[in-house]
Coordinates of C-alpha atoms in Angstrom, one line a residue:
M10 CA 0.0 0.0 0.0
R11 CA 1.8 3.1 -1.3
L12 CA 1.1 6.5 0.1
T13 CA -0.8 8.9 -2.2
P14 CA -1.5 12.7 -2.2
D15 CA -5.1 12.1 -1.0
A16 CA -4.0 10.7 2.4
K17 CA -6.0 12.1 5.3
G18 CA -6.6 11.5 9.0
V19 CA -4.1 10.9 11.7
F20 CA -0.7 9.2 11.3
P21 CA 0.7 9.1 14.9
I22 CA 4.4 9.5 15.3
A23 CA 5.3 6.3 17.2
P24 CA 7.9 6.4 19.9
T25 CA 10.4 3.6 20.0
P26 CA 9.9 1.5 23.2
F27 CA 13.0 0.6 25.2
H28 CA 13.6 -1.5 28.2
P29 CA 15.3 0.4 31.1
D30 CA 18.7 -1.2 30.0
G31 CA 18.3 0.3 26.5
R32 CA 17.2 -2.8 24.7
I33 CA 14.4 -2.5 22.2
D34 CA 11.1 -3.6 23.8
E35 CA 9.5 -5.7 21.0
A36 CA 6.4 -6.6 23.1
S37 CA 5.6 -2.9 23.6
I38 CA 6.1 -2.3 19.9
D39 CA 3.4 -4.8 19.2
K40 CA 1.0 -3.4 21.9
M41 CA 1.6 0.1 20.8
T42 CA 1.0 -0.7 17.1
D43 CA -2.3 -2.5 18.0
F44 CA -3.4 0.5 20.1
Y45 CA -2.9 2.9 17.2
G46 CA -5.1 0.8 15.0
E47 CA -7.8 0.4 17.6
I48 CA -8.2 4.2 18.2
G49 CA -8.8 5.0 14.6
A50 CA -5.4 6.1 13.2
T51 CA -5.3 6.0 9.4
G52 CA -1.6 5.4 9.2
L53 CA 1.6 5.4 11.3
T54 CA 5.0 7.1 11.1
V55 CA 8.0 5.2 12.6
L56 CA 11.6 6.4 13.2
G57 CA 10.8 10.1 13.3
I58 CA 12.6 12.6 15.6
M59 CA 10.4 11.6 18.5
G60 CA 11.1 8.0 17.7
E61 CA 14.7 8.4 18.8
A62 CA 15.8 7.2 15.3
P63 CA 19.4 8.5 15.6
K64 CA 19.9 6.3 18.6
L65 CA 19.3 3.1 16.5
D66 CA 21.9 1.4 14.4
G67 CA 21.0 0.4 10.8
A68 CA 19.9 -3.1 11.6
E69 CA 17.8 -2.0 14.6
A70 CA 16.1 0.7 12.5
V71 CA 15.1 -1.9 9.9
A72 CA 14.0 -4.4 12.6
V73 CA 11.8 -1.8 14.3
A74 CA 10.2 -0.6 11.0
S75 CA 9.6 -4.2 9.8
R76 CA 8.0 -5.3 13.0
V77 CA 5.5 -2.4 12.9
I78 CA 4.8 -3.0 9.2
R79 CA 4.1 -6.7 9.7
R80 CA 1.9 -6.0 12.7
T81 CA -0.6 -3.6 11.1
K82 CA -2.7 -3.2 8.0
L83 CA -2.3 0.6 8.2
P84 CA 0.1 2.4 5.8
V85 CA 3.4 3.0 7.5
V86 CA 5.7 5.9 6.8
I87 CA 9.4 5.4 7.8
G88 CA 11.7 8.2 8.7
V89 CA 14.9 7.7 6.7
S90 CA 16.7 11.0 7.3
A91 CA 20.4 10.6 7.6
P92 CA 23.6 12.6 7.4
G93 CA 24.5 11.0 4.1
F94 CA 22.6 9.6 1.2
A95 CA 24.2 6.1 1.4
A96 CA 22.5 5.4 4.7
M97 CA 19.3 7.0 3.5
G98 CA 19.3 4.8 0.4
S99 CA 20.0 1.6 2.1
L100 CA 17.3 2.1 4.8
T101 CA 14.8 3.2 2.2
R102 CA 15.4 0.0 0.1
A103 CA 15.1 -2.2 3.2
V104 CA 11.9 -0.7 4.5
M105 CA 10.2 -0.5 1.1
E106 CA 11.0 -4.2 0.6
A107 CA 9.4 -4.8 4.0
G108 CA 6.2 -3.1 2.8
A109 CA 6.5 0.5 3.9
A110 CA 4.0 3.0 2.3
A111 CA 6.5 5.9 2.0
V112 CA 9.5 7.4 3.6
M113 CA 9.9 10.8 5.4
I114 CA 12.9 13.0 4.7
A115 CA 14.0 15.9 6.9
P116 CA 16.5 18.5 5.5
P117 CA 19.9 18.7 7.1
S118 CA 20.4 21.8 9.2
S119 CA 23.2 23.1 7.0
L120 CA 20.8 24.1 4.2
R121 CA 20.2 27.9 4.1
T122 CA 19.1 29.1 0.7
D123 CA 16.0 28.2 -1.3
D124 CA 18.1 26.7 -4.1
Q125 CA 20.0 24.5 -1.6
I126 CA 16.8 23.2 -0.1
V127 CA 15.3 22.4 -3.5
G128 CA 18.5 20.8 -4.7
Y129 CA 18.8 18.7 -1.6
Y130 CA 15.3 17.2 -2.1
A131 CA 16.1 16.6 -5.8
Q132 CA 19.1 14.6 -4.8
A133 CA 17.3 12.7 -2.1
A134 CA 14.4 11.8 -4.5
E135 CA 17.0 10.5 -6.9
V136 CA 18.6 8.4 -4.2
I137 CA 15.4 6.7 -3.0
G138 CA 14.1 6.2 -6.5
P139 CA 11.2 7.6 -8.5
D140 CA 8.8 4.9 -7.4
V141 CA 9.2 5.6 -3.7
P142 CA 6.7 8.1 -2.3
F143 CA 8.2 10.6 0.1
V144 CA 7.1 13.1 2.8
I145 CA 8.7 16.4 3.3
Q146 CA 9.3 17.1 7.0
D147 CA 9.1 20.9 7.4
Y148 CA 10.2 21.5 11.0
P149 CA 12.2 24.8 11.2
L150 CA 12.0 25.1 15.0
T151 CA 14.2 22.0 15.4
L152 CA 15.9 21.6 12.1
S153 CA 16.6 25.4 11.5
V154 CA 15.7 25.1 7.8
V155 CA 13.1 27.5 6.7
M156 CA 10.9 26.4 3.8
T157 CA 8.7 29.1 2.3
P158 CA 5.4 28.0 0.5
G159 CA 7.2 28.8 -2.8
V160 CA 10.0 26.4 -1.9
I161 CA 7.6 23.6 -1.0
R162 CA 5.8 24.2 -4.3
R163 CA 9.1 23.9 -6.2
I164 CA 10.0 20.6 -4.4
V165 CA 6.5 19.1 -5.1
T166 CA 6.6 20.2 -8.7
D167 CA 10.1 18.9 -9.4
N168 CA 9.5 15.5 -7.7
P169 CA 6.4 13.6 -8.7
N170 CA 7.0 11.1 -5.9
C171 CA 6.5 13.8 -3.3
V172 CA 3.0 13.1 -1.9
M173 CA 2.8 14.7 1.5
L174 CA 4.0 17.6 3.6
K175 CA 4.5 17.1 7.3
H176 CA 3.9 20.7 8.3
E177 CA 5.5 21.7 11.6
D178 CA 6.2 25.4 11.1
W179 CA 5.3 27.6 14.0
P180 CA 3.5 29.9 13.4
G181 CA 2.4 28.1 10.3
L182 CA -1.3 28.7 9.7
E183 CA -0.6 31.2 6.9
K184 CA 1.7 28.7 5.2
I185 CA -1.2 26.1 5.0
S186 CA -3.5 28.8 3.5
A187 CA -0.8 29.8 1.0
L188 CA -0.3 26.2 -0.2
R189 CA -4.0 25.6 -0.6
A190 CA -4.2 28.9 -2.5
F191 CA -1.6 27.5 -4.9
Q192 CA -3.7 24.5 -5.4
R193 CA -6.8 26.6 -6.2
D194 CA -4.9 28.7 -8.8
G195 CA -3.5 25.5 -10.4
S196 CA 0.1 26.2 -9.6
L197 CA 0.4 23.2 -7.2
R198 CA -0.7 19.7 -7.8
P199 CA -2.7 17.8 -5.1
L200 CA -0.7 17.3 -1.9
S201 CA -1.6 15.8 1.5
I202 CA -0.8 18.1 4.4
L203 CA -0.6 16.6 7.8
C204 CA 0.5 18.6 10.8
G205 CA 2.9 18.1 13.6
N206 CA 4.0 20.2 16.6
G207 CA 2.3 17.7 19.0
G208 CA -1.0 18.8 17.7
L209 CA -0.7 22.1 19.4
F210 CA -2.4 24.1 16.6
L211 CA -4.4 21.2 15.1
D212 CA -7.8 22.8 15.8
F213 CA -7.1 25.7 13.4
E214 CA -4.8 23.8 11.1
C215 CA -7.7 21.7 10.1
E216 CA -9.8 24.8 9.4
R217 CA -7.0 26.2 7.3
G218 CA -7.1 23.2 5.0
A219 CA -4.8 20.6 6.6
D220 CA -5.8 17.0 6.0
G221 CA -5.0 15.8 9.5
A222 CA -2.2 15.2 11.9
N223 CA 1.2 13.5 11.6
T224 CA 2.4 13.9 15.2
G225 CA 2.6 12.3 18.6
Y226 CA 0.5 12.9 21.7
A227 CA -0.1 10.6 24.6
F228 CA -3.9 10.6 23.8
P229 CA -4.0 10.3 20.0
E230 CA -7.7 9.6 20.3
M231 CA -8.1 13.3 20.7
L232 CA -6.3 14.0 17.4
V233 CA -8.6 11.5 15.7
D234 CA -11.6 13.2 17.1
V235 CA -10.5 16.7 16.2
V236 CA -9.7 15.8 12.6
R237 CA -13.0 13.9 12.2
L238 CA -15.2 16.5 13.7
S239 CA -13.5 19.3 11.8
A240 CA -14.1 17.5 8.5
A241 CA -17.7 17.0 9.5
G242 CA -18.1 20.8 10.1
E243 CA -18.7 20.3 13.9
R244 CA -16.5 23.2 14.9
E245 CA -17.6 23.7 18.4
R246 CA -17.3 20.0 19.3
A247 CA -13.9 19.8 17.8
H248 CA -12.7 22.8 19.8
D249 CA -14.3 21.5 23.0
I250 CA -12.4 18.3 22.9
F251 CA -9.2 20.0 21.9
D252 CA -9.5 22.5 24.7
A253 CA -9.9 19.8 27.3
H254 CA -6.5 18.3 26.3
L255 CA -4.7 21.6 25.8
P256 CA -3.1 21.8 29.3
L257 CA -1.5 18.3 28.9
L258 CA -0.7 19.0 25.3
R259 CA 1.1 22.2 26.3
Y260 CA 3.1 20.4 29.0
E261 CA 4.1 17.7 26.6
Q262 CA 5.4 20.4 24.2
Q263 CA 8.3 21.4 26.3
P264 CA 11.6 21.3 24.3
G265 CA 13.8 18.5 25.5
L266 CA 11.2 17.1 27.9
G267 CA 8.3 16.3 25.6
L268 CA 9.3 12.7 24.8
A269 CA 9.7 11.9 28.5
V270 CA 6.2 13.2 29.2
R271 CA 4.7 11.3 26.3
K272 CA 6.4 8.0 27.3
Y273 CA 5.5 8.4 30.9
V274 CA 1.8 8.8 30.1
L275 CA 1.9 6.0 27.6
M276 CA 3.4 3.8 30.3
R277 CA 0.7 4.9 32.8
R278 CA -1.9 4.0 30.1
G279 CA -0.4 0.5 29.9
I280 CA 0.7 0.9 26.3
L281 CA 4.4 0.9 27.0
A282 CA 6.0 -1.3 29.7
S283 CA 8.6 1.4 30.5
D284 CA 9.0 5.1 29.9
A285 CA 12.8 4.6 29.2
Q286 CA 14.6 6.5 26.6
R287 CA 17.8 5.2 25.1
K288 CA 20.9 7.1 26.3
P289 CA 21.6 9.9 25.8
G290 CA 18.2 10.8 27.1
G291 CA 16.5 12.4 30.1
G292 CA 13.6 11.6 32.3
L293 CA 11.0 13.3 34.5
S294 CA 11.8 14.3 38.0
A295 CA 9.4 13.3 40.8
T296 CA 8.0 16.8 40.8
A297 CA 7.4 16.7 37.0
K298 CA 5.7 13.3 37.3
A299 CA 3.4 14.7 40.0
E300 CA 2.5 17.6 37.7
V301 CA 1.7 15.3 34.9
D302 CA -0.4 13.1 37.2
F303 CA -2.3 16.3 38.3
L304 CA -3.0 17.2 34.7
L305 CA -4.2 13.6 34.0
D306 CA -6.6 13.8 36.9
R307 CA -8.0 17.1 35.6
L308 CA -8.3 15.7 32.0
A309 CA -10.2 12.7 33.2
R310 CA -13.0 15.0 34.4
H311 CA -13.6 16.1 30.8
D312 CA -12.6 13.0 28.8
P313 CA -13.4 9.5 30.3
R314 CA -10.8 7.9 28.1
A315 CA -8.2 9.7 30.3
R316 CA -9.2 7.8 33.4
L317 CA -6.2 5.5 34.3

């Protein structure tokens, strides 16, 4: 099942489960993959930034990706970003042979000019091959590479196998509007736009024309609800559900701490056996865990699914 430009819904960014000693937790991978299917996700993304991909060696990356692909019927996008094209190419070949739907490519932080960015994606598309669909990861806050709507249009136009934008600019609502305007005037072909940033702006991103979410959050059910209700025109209900989760969503969005929060909540939900990150990685202090527990108790008053 290859990814196409009409992809919609929620593609959660899956964390990589580890045992406390740093070994990959295969049982938790299975449980997590099943969970995402049960809550209405329309796809999955594995080995993203929040999946601790740089902490895996090549064989581990292939093993994790292949295990998820075998476990689910959902389309699975695999992050293949790498410092060099040799590693990107070999990982892409391995995961596509395993049945991946597409690969996701983030730009290296050394890119500065528009032409450098466009040229990089042209080279990356050549390396992975014209038959492999790919997703642009636009995440300037972390990657420090700024892609204007015009640059994204150039990448999509130059590379027919570019089928999706993972939009993580902040502020980025006007970028979504600009890209959809390009489509209306015929200067940009169809392109799926799924949004990141932990879902922090998903309520309005959907209203601006995003097709859904491609991000993590400890309660991805909320992301599914917001996307579904927004598509159905139920604006007030979508915002009510989003607002109930906003305090925890905000807490999880802390730079350098977000993954620890997410893994801790997923562990408390029984989806992960441990909240461990592979070293180098941090964790939550006792005070931080108490704050998260407080937010969970408050959330449960508004969303019964948050009752642990």
